[in-house]
Coordinates of C-alpha atoms in Angstrom, one line a residue:
M25 CA 7.9 25.9 18.0
T26 CA 7.7 23.7 14.9
P27 CA 4.8 21.2 15.4
A28 CA 5.8 17.6 15.4
P29 CA 4.8 15.6 12.3
A30 CA 1.5 14.0 12.2
G31 CA 3.0 10.4 12.4
S32 CA 5.0 11.1 15.4
R33 CA 2.1 12.8 17.2
L34 CA 0.0 9.5 16.5
R35 CA 2.9 7.4 17.8
G36 CA 3.1 9.6 20.9
A37 CA -0.8 9.1 21.6
A38 CA -0.5 5.4 21.1
W39 CA -0.3 4.8 24.9
L40 CA -3.9 6.1 25.0
L41 CA -5.6 5.2 21.7
V42 CA -4.6 1.7 21.6
P43 CA -6.0 0.6 25.0
A44 CA -9.2 2.6 24.1
A45 CA -9.5 0.9 20.7
A46 CA -9.0 -2.6 22.5
A47 CA -11.7 -1.7 25.1
F48 CA -14.2 -1.0 22.3
L49 CA -13.1 -4.1 20.0
V50 CA -13.0 -6.7 22.8
Y51 CA -16.8 -5.7 23.7
A52 CA -17.9 -5.1 20.2
N53 CA -19.6 -8.6 20.3
T54 CA -22.0 -7.5 23.1
L55 CA -23.8 -4.9 21.1
D56 CA -26.4 -7.5 19.7
A57 CA -27.0 -9.0 23.1
R58 CA -30.5 -9.0 24.7
F59 CA -31.9 -7.8 28.0
V60 CA -31.1 -10.5 30.6
Y61 CA -31.6 -11.6 34.3
D62 CA -32.3 -8.3 36.4
D63 CA -32.6 -6.2 33.2
Q64 CA -36.2 -7.4 33.0
A65 CA -37.3 -6.1 36.3
Q66 CA -35.3 -2.9 36.2
I67 CA -35.9 -1.9 32.6
V68 CA -38.4 -4.1 30.5
R69 CA -41.0 -4.3 33.1
N70 CA -40.3 -0.8 34.6
P71 CA -43.0 1.8 33.5
W72 CA -41.0 4.7 34.6
V73 CA -38.1 3.8 32.3
Q74 CA -40.4 3.5 29.4
E75 CA -41.9 7.1 29.2
L76 CA -39.9 10.2 29.2
R77 CA -42.6 12.0 31.2
Y78 CA -41.3 9.9 34.2
F79 CA -37.7 11.3 34.1
P80 CA -38.3 13.8 36.8
K81 CA -39.6 11.0 39.0
I82 CA -37.1 8.4 38.2
V83 CA -34.2 10.6 39.2
S84 CA -35.7 11.8 42.4
E85 CA -36.9 8.5 43.7
P86 CA -35.2 5.1 45.0
V87 CA -34.4 2.5 42.2
W88 CA -37.4 0.2 43.1
A89 CA -40.0 3.0 43.8
Y90 CA -42.0 2.3 40.7
R91 CA -43.1 -0.9 42.4
T92 CA -42.9 -0.4 46.1
S93 CA -43.2 2.3 48.9
Q94 CA -41.2 0.0 51.3
P95 CA -37.6 1.2 52.3
T96 CA -34.8 0.3 49.9
N97 CA -31.1 0.5 49.9
Y98 CA -30.6 1.9 46.3
Y99 CA -30.8 5.5 45.2
R100 CA -29.0 5.7 41.9
P101 CA -30.4 8.4 39.6
F102 CA -27.5 8.3 37.2
Q103 CA -28.3 4.8 36.3
M104 CA -32.2 5.2 36.2
G105 CA -32.1 8.5 34.4
L106 CA -29.9 7.0 31.8
Y107 CA -32.1 4.1 31.3
N108 CA -35.1 6.5 30.9
L109 CA -33.2 8.4 28.1
M110 CA -32.0 5.2 26.3
W111 CA -35.3 3.6 26.3
A112 CA -36.6 6.7 24.5
A113 CA -33.7 7.1 22.2
A114 CA -33.8 3.4 20.9
D115 CA -37.5 2.6 21.3
G116 CA -36.8 0.0 23.9
Q117 CA -34.1 -1.8 22.0
P118 CA -31.2 -3.3 23.9
W119 CA -28.3 -2.3 21.5
L120 CA -28.1 1.3 22.8
F121 CA -28.0 0.0 26.4
H122 CA -25.2 -2.2 25.6
A123 CA -23.4 0.5 23.5
V124 CA -23.3 2.9 26.5
N125 CA -22.0 0.2 28.5
V126 CA -19.1 -0.2 26.1
L127 CA -18.6 3.5 25.8
L128 CA -18.4 3.9 29.4
H129 CA -15.7 1.2 29.7
V130 CA -13.8 3.0 26.8
L131 CA -13.8 6.1 28.8
N132 CA -12.8 4.3 32.0
T133 CA -9.8 2.8 30.0
I134 CA -8.9 6.5 29.0
A135 CA -9.4 7.8 32.5
L136 CA -7.1 5.2 34.0
A137 CA -4.4 5.8 31.3
L138 CA -4.4 9.5 32.0
L139 CA -4.2 9.0 35.7
V140 CA -1.3 6.6 35.5
R141 CA 0.6 8.7 33.0
R142 CA -0.1 11.9 35.1
L143 CA 1.2 10.4 38.2
S144 CA 4.3 8.3 36.6
R145 CA 5.2 10.4 33.6
D146 CA 5.6 6.9 32.0
G147 CA 3.7 6.3 28.6
A148 CA 4.6 2.6 28.6
L149 CA 3.2 2.1 32.1
A150 CA 0.1 4.0 31.3
F151 CA -0.3 2.0 28.1
G152 CA 0.1 -1.4 30.0
A153 CA -2.2 -0.5 33.0
A154 CA -4.9 0.7 30.5
L155 CA -4.5 -2.2 28.1
L156 CA -4.5 -4.9 30.8
F157 CA -7.8 -3.3 32.2
A158 CA -9.4 -2.9 28.9
V159 CA -9.2 -6.6 28.1
H160 CA -9.3 -8.0 31.6
P161 CA -11.8 -10.9 31.6
L162 CA -13.0 -10.0 35.1
T163 CA -14.7 -6.9 33.7
T164 CA -17.0 -9.0 31.3
E165 CA -20.1 -9.0 33.7
A166 CA -19.9 -5.3 34.4
V167 CA -19.8 -4.3 30.7
A168 CA -21.8 -7.0 29.1
W169 CA -24.6 -6.8 31.6
I170 CA -26.8 -3.7 31.2
A171 CA -27.7 -3.9 34.9
C172 CA -24.0 -2.9 35.8
L173 CA -24.3 0.5 34.6
P174 CA -23.8 1.8 38.3
E175 CA -20.3 0.1 38.3
L176 CA -19.3 1.6 35.1
G177 CA -20.7 5.2 36.1
Y178 CA -19.1 5.4 39.5
G179 CA -15.8 4.0 38.3
L180 CA -15.6 6.7 35.7
F181 CA -16.5 9.6 38.0
V182 CA -14.2 8.4 40.5
L183 CA -11.2 8.1 37.9
L184 CA -12.2 11.4 36.7
A185 CA -12.2 13.0 40.1
L186 CA -8.7 11.5 40.9
N187 CA -7.6 12.9 37.5
L188 CA -8.8 16.3 38.4
H189 CA -7.4 16.3 42.1
V190 CA -3.9 15.3 40.9
A191 CA -4.1 17.9 38.0
A192 CA -4.9 20.5 40.8
W193 CA -1.5 19.8 42.5
E194 CA 0.7 21.9 40.0
A195 CA -2.0 24.4 38.8
A196 CA -2.0 28.1 39.7
P197 CA -4.2 29.0 42.5
A198 CA -7.3 29.9 40.6
R199 CA -7.2 27.1 38.4
R200 CA -6.6 24.8 41.4
R201 CA -9.7 25.9 42.8
A202 CA -11.6 25.3 39.8
L203 CA -10.1 21.8 39.2
L204 CA -10.8 21.0 43.0
A205 CA -14.3 22.0 42.6
A206 CA -14.8 20.0 39.4
A207 CA -13.2 17.0 41.1
A208 CA -15.7 17.3 44.2
A209 CA -18.6 17.5 41.5
A210 CA -17.3 14.3 39.8
F211 CA -17.0 12.6 43.2
G212 CA -20.7 13.7 43.8
A213 CA -21.8 12.3 40.5
G214 CA -20.0 8.9 41.3
L215 CA -22.1 8.8 44.6
L216 CA -25.3 9.3 42.6
S217 CA -24.2 6.4 40.3
K218 CA -23.3 4.0 43.1
E219 CA -22.7 4.3 46.9
T220 CA -19.4 2.5 46.5
A221 CA -17.8 5.9 45.3
V222 CA -17.7 6.9 48.9
T223 CA -14.3 4.9 49.2
M224 CA -12.6 7.6 46.9
V225 CA -12.1 9.7 49.9
G226 CA -9.8 7.1 51.3
L227 CA -8.0 7.1 47.8
V228 CA -7.4 10.8 48.0
G229 CA -5.9 10.6 51.4
L230 CA -3.4 7.9 50.2
L231 CA -2.7 9.9 47.2
E232 CA -1.9 13.0 49.4
L233 CA -0.1 10.8 52.0
W234 CA 2.0 8.8 49.5
L235 CA 2.4 10.8 46.2
R236 CA 1.8 14.4 46.5
P237 CA 5.2 16.4 46.4
G238 CA 5.3 18.4 49.7
P239 CA 6.4 18.3 53.4
R240 CA 8.6 15.2 54.3
G241 CA 7.3 14.6 57.8
L242 CA 4.7 12.0 58.5
L243 CA 2.7 14.3 60.6
A244 CA 2.7 17.2 58.2
R245 CA 1.9 15.0 55.3
G246 CA -1.0 13.4 57.3
L247 CA -2.5 16.7 58.3
A248 CA -2.3 17.9 54.6
A249 CA -4.0 14.4 53.6
V250 CA -6.8 15.2 56.1
R251 CA -7.4 18.9 54.8
A252 CA -7.4 17.6 51.2
C253 CA -10.2 15.0 52.1
V254 CA -12.4 17.8 53.7
P255 CA -14.2 18.7 50.5
Y256 CA -15.0 15.3 49.6
L257 CA -16.2 14.7 53.3
V258 CA -18.5 17.7 52.7
V259 CA -19.8 16.1 49.6
T260 CA -20.3 12.9 51.2
A261 CA -22.4 14.5 54.1
G262 CA -24.6 16.3 51.4
Y263 CA -25.1 13.1 49.5
A264 CA -26.0 11.2 52.7
A265 CA -28.6 13.7 53.8
L266 CA -30.0 13.7 50.3
R267 CA -30.1 10.0 50.4
L268 CA -31.8 9.8 53.7
A269 CA -34.4 12.4 52.7
I270 CA -35.1 10.4 49.4
I271 CA -34.9 6.9 50.7
G272 CA -36.3 7.4 54.2
G273 CA -35.0 4.2 55.7
V274 CA -32.9 1.1 55.1
A275 CA -34.3 -2.1 53.7
P276 CA -34.0 -5.4 55.7
R277 CA -30.9 -7.3 55.1
A278 CA -30.9 -9.4 52.0
R279 CA -29.2 -12.4 54.0
G280 CA -31.1 -12.0 57.1
N281 CA -29.5 -15.0 58.7
L282 CA -26.2 -13.4 58.6
G283 CA -24.9 -10.6 61.1
P284 CA -21.9 -8.5 61.8
L285 CA -19.7 -11.5 63.0
D286 CA -20.4 -13.2 59.7
A287 CA -19.0 -10.1 57.9
V288 CA -15.9 -10.4 60.1
L289 CA -15.4 -14.0 59.4
N290 CA -16.0 -13.7 55.7
A291 CA -14.4 -10.5 54.8
P292 CA -10.7 -11.6 54.7
L293 CA -11.6 -14.5 52.5
L294 CA -13.8 -12.5 50.1
L295 CA -11.0 -10.0 49.8
L296 CA -8.2 -12.5 48.9
T297 CA -10.8 -14.3 46.4
Y298 CA -11.4 -11.0 44.5
L299 CA -7.6 -10.2 44.4
G300 CA -7.1 -13.8 43.2
K301 CA -9.6 -13.5 40.5
M302 CA -8.0 -10.3 39.2
L303 CA -4.7 -11.9 39.3
L304 CA -5.6 -15.0 37.6
P305 CA -9.1 -14.8 36.1
R306 CA -10.1 -18.6 36.1
N307 CA -13.3 -20.2 36.5
L308 CA -15.3 -17.1 36.3
L309 CA -19.0 -17.2 36.9
A310 CA -22.1 -15.1 36.4
H311 CA -23.3 -16.5 39.8
Y312 CA -21.1 -17.8 42.5
V313 CA -22.4 -20.0 45.2
F314 CA -21.4 -18.5 48.7
D315 CA -20.5 -20.7 51.6
P316 CA -20.2 -18.8 54.6
V317 CA -17.3 -19.4 56.9
P318 CA -18.8 -21.1 60.1
S319 CA -16.3 -19.9 63.1
A320 CA -13.3 -18.1 63.9
L321 CA -11.4 -21.4 64.2
H322 CA -12.1 -22.3 60.7
P323 CA -9.0 -23.0 58.7
G324 CA -10.2 -20.7 55.9
F325 CA -10.7 -17.7 58.1
L326 CA -7.3 -18.2 59.9
L327 CA -5.4 -18.6 56.5
A328 CA -7.3 -15.6 54.9
L329 CA -6.7 -13.3 58.0
L330 CA -2.8 -14.3 57.8
G331 CA -3.0 -13.5 54.1
V332 CA -4.6 -10.1 54.6
A333 CA -2.2 -9.2 57.4
V334 CA 0.6 -10.2 54.8
L335 CA -0.9 -8.1 52.0
I336 CA -1.0 -5.1 54.4
A337 CA 2.4 -5.2 55.6
L338 CA 3.7 -5.6 52.0
V339 CA 1.6 -2.5 50.7
V340 CA 2.9 -0.3 53.7
R341 CA 6.4 -1.6 52.9
L342 CA 5.9 -0.6 49.2
A343 CA 4.6 2.6 50.0
R344 CA 7.9 3.7 51.3
K345 CA 9.8 2.5 48.5
A346 CA 7.4 2.7 45.4
P347 CA 4.5 4.7 46.4
Q348 CA 2.9 4.5 42.9
P349 CA 2.5 0.8 42.9
A350 CA 1.3 1.0 46.4
F351 CA -1.5 3.3 45.4
A352 CA -2.3 0.9 42.7
A353 CA -2.7 -1.8 45.2
A354 CA -4.9 0.6 47.2
L355 CA -7.1 1.1 44.1
A356 CA -7.4 -2.6 43.9
C357 CA -8.5 -3.1 47.5
L358 CA -10.4 -0.1 48.8
P359 CA -13.4 -0.1 46.6
L360 CA -13.9 -3.7 47.5
L361 CA -14.5 -2.9 51.3
P362 CA -18.1 -2.1 51.2
V363 CA -19.1 -5.2 49.4
L364 CA -17.2 -7.3 52.0
Y365 CA -20.1 -6.9 54.4
V366 CA -22.0 -9.9 53.5
P367 CA -25.3 -9.4 55.5
A368 CA -26.0 -6.7 53.1
L369 CA -25.5 -8.6 49.9
G370 CA -27.7 -11.0 48.1
S371 CA -27.3 -14.7 47.6
N372 CA -24.1 -14.3 45.6
A373 CA -22.0 -12.4 48.1
F374 CA -19.1 -12.7 45.5
A375 CA -20.0 -10.9 42.3
E376 CA -17.4 -10.0 39.6
R377 CA -19.2 -6.6 39.0
Y378 CA -18.0 -5.4 42.2
A379 CA -14.3 -5.9 41.0
Y380 CA -14.6 -3.6 38.2
L381 CA -12.9 -0.6 39.4
P382 CA -10.6 -2.5 41.5
T383 CA -9.4 -4.3 38.5
A384 CA -8.1 -1.2 37.1
G385 CA -5.9 -1.0 40.3
M386 CA -4.6 -4.5 39.8
A387 CA -4.0 -3.9 36.0
W388 CA -1.9 -0.9 36.9
L389 CA 0.0 -2.8 39.5
A390 CA 0.5 -5.8 37.1
A391 CA 1.8 -3.4 34.4
A392 CA 4.2 -1.7 37.0
A393 CA 5.7 -5.1 37.8
V394 CA 6.1 -5.8 34.1
V395 CA 7.7 -2.4 33.5
A396 CA 10.1 -2.8 36.4
L397 CA 11.2 -6.3 35.2
A398 CA 11.8 -5.0 31.6
R399 CA 14.1 -2.3 32.9
R400 CA 16.0 -4.7 35.1
W401 CA 16.4 -7.5 32.6
R402 CA 16.5 -5.6 29.3
P403 CA 18.1 -2.2 30.3
A404 CA 19.2 -1.7 26.6
A405 CA 15.4 -1.4 25.3
P406 CA 13.1 -1.5 28.5
R407 CA 10.2 0.1 26.7
A408 CA 10.2 -2.3 23.9
A409 CA 10.6 -5.2 26.2
A410 CA 7.7 -4.0 28.6
I411 CA 5.3 -3.3 25.5
A412 CA 6.1 -6.7 24.1
A413 CA 5.6 -8.6 27.6
L414 CA 2.3 -6.5 28.0
L415 CA 1.1 -7.4 24.7
V416 CA 1.7 -11.2 25.3
L417 CA -0.3 -11.0 28.5
A418 CA -3.1 -9.2 26.9
V419 CA -3.5 -11.8 24.0
P420 CA -5.2 -14.6 26.2
A421 CA -7.1 -12.1 28.1
V422 CA -8.7 -10.7 24.9
A423 CA -9.7 -14.3 23.9
L424 CA -11.2 -15.2 27.1
T425 CA -13.1 -11.8 27.4
V426 CA -14.5 -12.3 23.9
R427 CA -15.5 -15.8 24.5
R428 CA -17.2 -15.0 27.9
N429 CA -19.1 -12.1 26.4
A430 CA -21.2 -14.5 24.4
D431 CA -22.2 -16.2 27.8
W432 CA -24.1 -12.8 28.6
H433 CA -25.9 -12.8 25.2
D434 CA -29.3 -14.2 26.7
D435 CA -30.5 -16.0 29.6
R436 CA -30.2 -19.5 28.2
R437 CA -26.4 -18.9 27.5
I438 CA -25.9 -17.3 31.0
G439 CA -27.7 -20.3 32.7
E440 CA -25.4 -22.8 30.7
S441 CA -22.4 -20.9 31.7
I442 CA -23.2 -21.0 35.4
L443 CA -23.9 -24.7 35.3
R444 CA -20.9 -25.7 33.4
T445 CA -18.8 -24.7 36.5
E446 CA -21.1 -24.6 39.4
P447 CA -23.9 -27.1 39.4
R448 CA -25.1 -25.8 42.9
A449 CA -26.2 -22.5 41.5
D450 CA -29.9 -22.9 41.6
I451 CA -30.3 -19.7 39.4
G452 CA -28.7 -21.5 36.6
Y453 CA -31.5 -24.0 36.4
E454 CA -34.2 -21.3 36.9
L455 CA -32.8 -19.3 34.1
L456 CA -32.7 -22.3 31.7
S457 CA -36.0 -23.8 32.7
T458 CA -37.8 -20.4 32.2
W459 CA -35.9 -20.0 28.9
Y460 CA -37.2 -23.4 27.6
S461 CA -40.7 -22.9 29.0
S462 CA -41.0 -19.6 27.2
N463 CA -39.7 -21.1 24.0
D464 CA -42.3 -23.9 24.2
E465 CA -40.0 -26.6 25.1
P466 CA -41.6 -27.8 28.4
D467 CA -39.8 -31.3 28.1
R468 CA -36.5 -29.6 28.3
A469 CA -37.6 -27.3 31.1
L470 CA -38.6 -30.2 33.3
A471 CA -35.3 -32.0 32.4
I472 CA -33.3 -29.0 33.5
V473 CA -35.1 -28.8 37.0
E474 CA -34.8 -32.5 37.4
Q475 CA -31.0 -32.3 36.7
G476 CA -30.9 -29.7 39.5
L477 CA -32.6 -31.9 41.8
Q478 CA -29.9 -34.6 41.3
T479 CA -27.5 -32.0 42.8
M480 CA -29.6 -30.4 45.3
P481 CA -32.7 -32.6 46.2
Q482 CA -33.9 -30.5 49.1
N483 CA -33.8 -27.3 47.1
P484 CA -37.3 -25.7 47.5
M485 CA -37.4 -23.5 44.4
L486 CA -36.4 -26.6 42.2
R487 CA -38.8 -28.8 44.1
A488 CA -41.7 -26.4 43.6
E489 CA -40.7 -25.7 39.8
A490 CA -40.6 -29.5 39.2
V491 CA -44.0 -30.0 40.6
R492 CA -45.5 -27.1 38.4
L493 CA -44.0 -28.5 35.3
R494 CA -45.2 -32.1 35.9
L495 CA -48.7 -30.7 36.6
Q496 CA -48.5 -28.5 33.6
Q497 CA -47.6 -31.6 31.4
G498 CA -50.1 -34.0 33.1
R499 CA -47.5 -36.0 34.5
I500 CA -48.9 -35.6 38.1
E501 CA -52.5 -35.4 39.5
L502 CA -53.7 -32.0 40.8
D503 CA -54.4 -33.6 44.2
A504 CA -51.0 -35.1 44.6
A505 CA -49.4 -31.7 43.5
I506 CA -51.3 -30.0 46.2
Q507 CA -50.1 -32.6 48.7
E508 CA -46.5 -32.1 47.6
Y509 CA -46.7 -28.4 47.7
R510 CA -48.1 -28.5 51.2
R511 CA -45.2 -30.6 52.3
L512 CA -42.7 -28.2 50.8
A513 CA -44.5 -25.1 52.5
A514 CA -44.4 -26.7 55.9
A515 CA -40.7 -27.3 55.5
H516 CA -40.0 -24.1 53.7
A517 CA -42.4 -21.4 55.3
W518 CA -40.2 -18.7 53.9
S519 CA -40.4 -19.5 50.4
D520 CA -42.7 -17.3 48.4
T521 CA -42.3 -19.6 45.4
V522 CA -43.7 -22.5 47.3
S523 CA -46.6 -20.5 48.5
F524 CA -47.5 -19.1 45.1
N525 CA -47.4 -22.3 43.5
L526 CA -49.7 -23.9 46.2
G527 CA -52.0 -21.1 45.7
Q528 CA -52.1 -21.7 41.9
A529 CA -52.9 -25.4 42.5
Y530 CA -55.7 -24.4 45.0
L531 CA -57.0 -22.0 42.5
E532 CA -57.0 -24.6 39.8
A533 CA -58.8 -26.8 42.1
G534 CA -61.5 -24.3 42.7
R535 CA -60.6 -23.9 46.4
L536 CA -60.8 -20.3 46.4
E537 CA -60.4 -19.6 50.1
E538 CA -57.4 -21.7 50.3
A539 CA -55.9 -20.2 47.2
Q540 CA -56.7 -16.5 48.5
S541 CA -54.8 -17.4 51.8
E542 CA -51.7 -18.6 50.0
F543 CA -51.5 -15.6 47.6
R544 CA -51.8 -13.3 50.6
R545 CA -48.9 -15.4 52.2
T546 CA -46.9 -15.0 49.1
L547 CA -47.2 -11.0 49.3
E548 CA -46.4 -11.1 52.9
L549 CA -43.1 -12.7 51.9
H550 CA -42.6 -10.8 48.7
P551 CA -44.7 -7.5 48.7
N552 CA -44.0 -6.8 45.0
A553 CA -45.2 -10.3 43.7
A554 CA -47.4 -8.9 40.9
P555 CA -48.5 -12.5 39.8
A556 CA -50.0 -13.0 43.3
L557 CA -52.0 -9.9 43.0
V558 CA -53.3 -10.9 39.6
A559 CA -54.3 -14.2 41.1
L560 CA -56.0 -12.5 43.8
A561 CA -57.8 -10.5 41.1
V562 CA -58.9 -13.7 39.3
I563 CA -60.4 -14.9 42.5
A564 CA -62.3 -11.6 43.1
S565 CA -63.5 -11.9 39.5
R566 CA -64.9 -15.5 40.1
Q567 CA -66.6 -14.1 43.4
R568 CA -68.1 -11.3 41.2
R569 CA -66.2 -8.7 43.1
D570 CA -65.3 -6.7 40.0
A571 CA -64.3 -3.5 41.5
D572 CA -61.8 -5.3 43.7
A573 CA -60.4 -7.4 40.7
V574 CA -59.7 -4.2 38.9
G575 CA -58.0 -2.5 41.9
L576 CA -55.8 -5.6 42.4
C577 CA -55.0 -5.4 38.6
R578 CA -54.0 -1.8 38.8
Q579 CA -51.7 -2.7 41.8
A580 CA -50.0 -5.4 39.8
L581 CA -49.6 -3.2 36.9
A582 CA -48.0 -0.4 38.9
I583 CA -45.4 -3.1 39.9
D584 CA -45.1 -4.7 36.4
S585 CA -46.5 -2.7 33.4
A586 CA -45.7 -5.6 31.1
A587 CA -47.8 -8.2 33.0
R588 CA -49.9 -9.6 30.3
L589 CA -52.3 -11.5 32.4
A590 CA -53.0 -8.2 34.6
W591 CA -53.9 -6.3 31.4
Q592 CA -56.1 -9.1 30.5
Q593 CA -57.8 -9.6 33.8
L594 CA -58.3 -5.8 34.0
G595 CA -60.2 -5.9 30.6
V596 CA -62.4 -8.6 31.8
G597 CA -63.2 -6.6 35.0
L598 CA -63.8 -3.4 33.2
L599 CA -66.0 -5.0 31.0
R600 CA -68.2 -6.4 33.7
L601 CA -68.1 -2.9 35.2
D602 CA -69.5 -1.5 31.7
D603 CA -66.2 0.4 31.1
V604 CA -66.1 -0.9 27.4
R605 CA -63.5 1.8 26.3
G606 CA -61.2 1.0 29.3
A607 CA -61.6 -2.7 28.8
T608 CA -60.7 -2.4 25.2
E609 CA -57.6 -0.5 25.8
A610 CA -56.5 -3.1 28.5
L611 CA -57.2 -6.1 26.2
E612 CA -55.5 -4.3 23.3
R613 CA -52.4 -3.9 25.5
A614 CA -52.5 -7.7 26.6
V615 CA -52.6 -8.8 22.8
E616 CA -49.9 -6.3 22.0
L617 CA -47.7 -8.0 24.9
D618 CA -48.6 -11.6 23.4
P619 CA -50.0 -11.6 19.8
D620 CA -50.3 -15.3 19.8
D621 CA -52.6 -15.5 23.0
A622 CA -55.7 -17.1 21.8
E623 CA -57.7 -16.5 24.9
G624 CA -56.5 -12.8 25.0
L625 CA -57.7 -12.4 21.4
S626 CA -61.0 -14.1 22.2
R627 CA -61.7 -11.6 25.1
L628 CA -60.7 -8.7 23.0
G629 CA -63.2 -9.7 20.3
V630 CA -66.0 -9.6 23.1
A631 CA -64.7 -6.0 23.9
Y632 CA -64.8 -5.0 20.2
A633 CA -68.4 -6.3 19.7
R634 CA -69.5 -4.6 22.9
A635 CA -68.1 -1.5 21.3
G636 CA -70.0 -2.1 18.0
R637 CA -66.7 -2.7 16.1
L638 CA -68.0 -6.1 14.6
D639 CA -65.4 -6.2 11.9
E640 CA -62.5 -6.0 14.3
A641 CA -64.3 -8.5 16.4
R642 CA -64.5 -10.8 13.6
R643 CA -60.8 -10.4 12.7
V644 CA -59.5 -11.3 16.2
W645 CA -61.9 -14.2 16.7
V646 CA -60.6 -15.6 13.3
R647 CA -57.0 -15.1 14.5
A648 CA -57.7 -16.9 17.8
L649 CA -59.0 -20.0 15.9
E650 CA -56.0 -19.9 13.6
I651 CA -53.9 -19.9 16.7
D652 CA -55.9 -22.4 18.6
P653 CA -58.7 -24.3 16.7
E654 CA -59.9 -25.6 20.0
S655 CA -60.6 -22.0 21.4
M656 CA -64.3 -22.7 22.2
G657 CA -64.8 -19.0 23.2
A658 CA -63.8 -17.6 20.1
R659 CA -65.7 -20.2 18.0
R660 CA -69.0 -19.6 19.8
N661 CA -68.7 -15.7 19.4
L662 CA -67.8 -16.0 15.7
E663 CA -70.9 -18.4 15.2
R664 CA -73.2 -15.9 17.0
L665 CA -71.9 -13.1 14.9
E666 CA -72.3 -14.9 11.7
R667 CA -75.8 -15.8 12.7
R668 CA -76.7 -12.2 13.6
N669 CA -75.3 -11.2 10.1
E670 CA -77.5 -13.9 8.4
G671 CA -80.5 -12.5 10.5
G672 CA -80.8 -15.6 12.6
P673 CA -81.2 -15.6 16.4
G674 CA -78.0 -14.2 17.9

């Protein structure tokens, strides 16, 4: 057979190459973004991520095992193992993490195109589904935010497994077994990426029931579908056993005030909200405020329940006449089912990242509608009409996605983007105030918090932060701050932020016993609060319990290896215990984390002097005075060193 000319081969592959290129280009502007939001806890302050020697541990323990032995809900070795490898490869720089996210999105786009083409034999439909998915604005959070790697990973493995499963339909027996084994392995990898991959079992059942050529009778097709699901159920059982052995339990619900009834009341509305955002991606947010439906008589619940009933009826009807679009609709809905159980979710029960794989189903469904309309209205050139219509739909999506990517560049932009649309989202004020505080703009940080209090005057986090910032800037007396914190603690006994801030105020006032009580209370509410452990270490140090202080600092560093104050306090404690070498290493690490901390430099100089490294001691004390001319410790130590060199009393 004469091979096709290169040009025709390229045109023939355009249905695959163009969406793949679009998936890369539309997210290229995320490659210079930073670590943001939860990336700090999962990556930047995770010692297991930062050293290759932890790779066996990080893939065999729960996600948060590096900082707690408490039960957790997350075992995701694909995510954490890949983080470990990427940190080593890029020396801790975020560009590689973002590049891997973009690459996974490209691969997901390709996998979707292949699945649609394999099932429909229609290049225009595959092109349209993949293109709309590649540029859809609702995928921004999942691709632009490093922490969403599990969504991208499980999506890829599920789409790969579905491709392999469908490819096995027409394969010879030996090849069929190999393809099905590979599909089961891909499904297992999906489960190790994110638990939500379990919904693929339902997708396989619907594939078999609606789309596989074979018996016509409903009972026969149903039995065949059940048999096809068995290998995946076996993999699920194996995964469940592994997960139970590793996790050893289930963490308490994140939203402990909600129960199963609340899940029933809110699931219909959440499902329709997700589908609505996929169809019309307007007012997209990094953090949505969740207002639970209060009762079964609420109009929102009744209307949503009716809407879901109509949706199910339409999909069932569609399955009889057009099973491929019906399966696309199932792909848009089934992966959402686990995230409709609101008691197990965080404060933002609705999150765009959960819709990543479902958006592939909605893009497929939308492309199918466009292709069908083109064939009906432009029968002379349906392919050209469909492609033109799909490109028209893609252009505004590209513009919105590229613009939204910029919102995920850093915490300041995330906070600003949240508050532009949702002024009730306290996380927006928290991100912005933290950003301005860390960039030496305390006045702007306080202004942001006060802006939040105008909208939410009773919000305990914002009230506590306002008191802290006012105290820091000398706008309120310490006793008045303590009284305000105590009022907040009485009204919000569950707030670890309030208890910690009250403890800090007591510590500043020298009321050590009361401070110790509040920091212990903080740890009861938040066992992984490294700053509370450091504060308890400071108290122990003041009480000359240096061994206790060192132990508390080591606990804090096991939780957060980048906790500068923990390293600094550890160095102080080790110096008092005459471990000069250990103290020097700890204080050097503290200065490495913040080279402009005059107090840390001053203490490091003391360690150098104790070790006999006088030239280095002089260098860091001089540097401390350059940063802060009022640093009395550095000045006194430098003067003593100079007198000693001149032969005077030291």
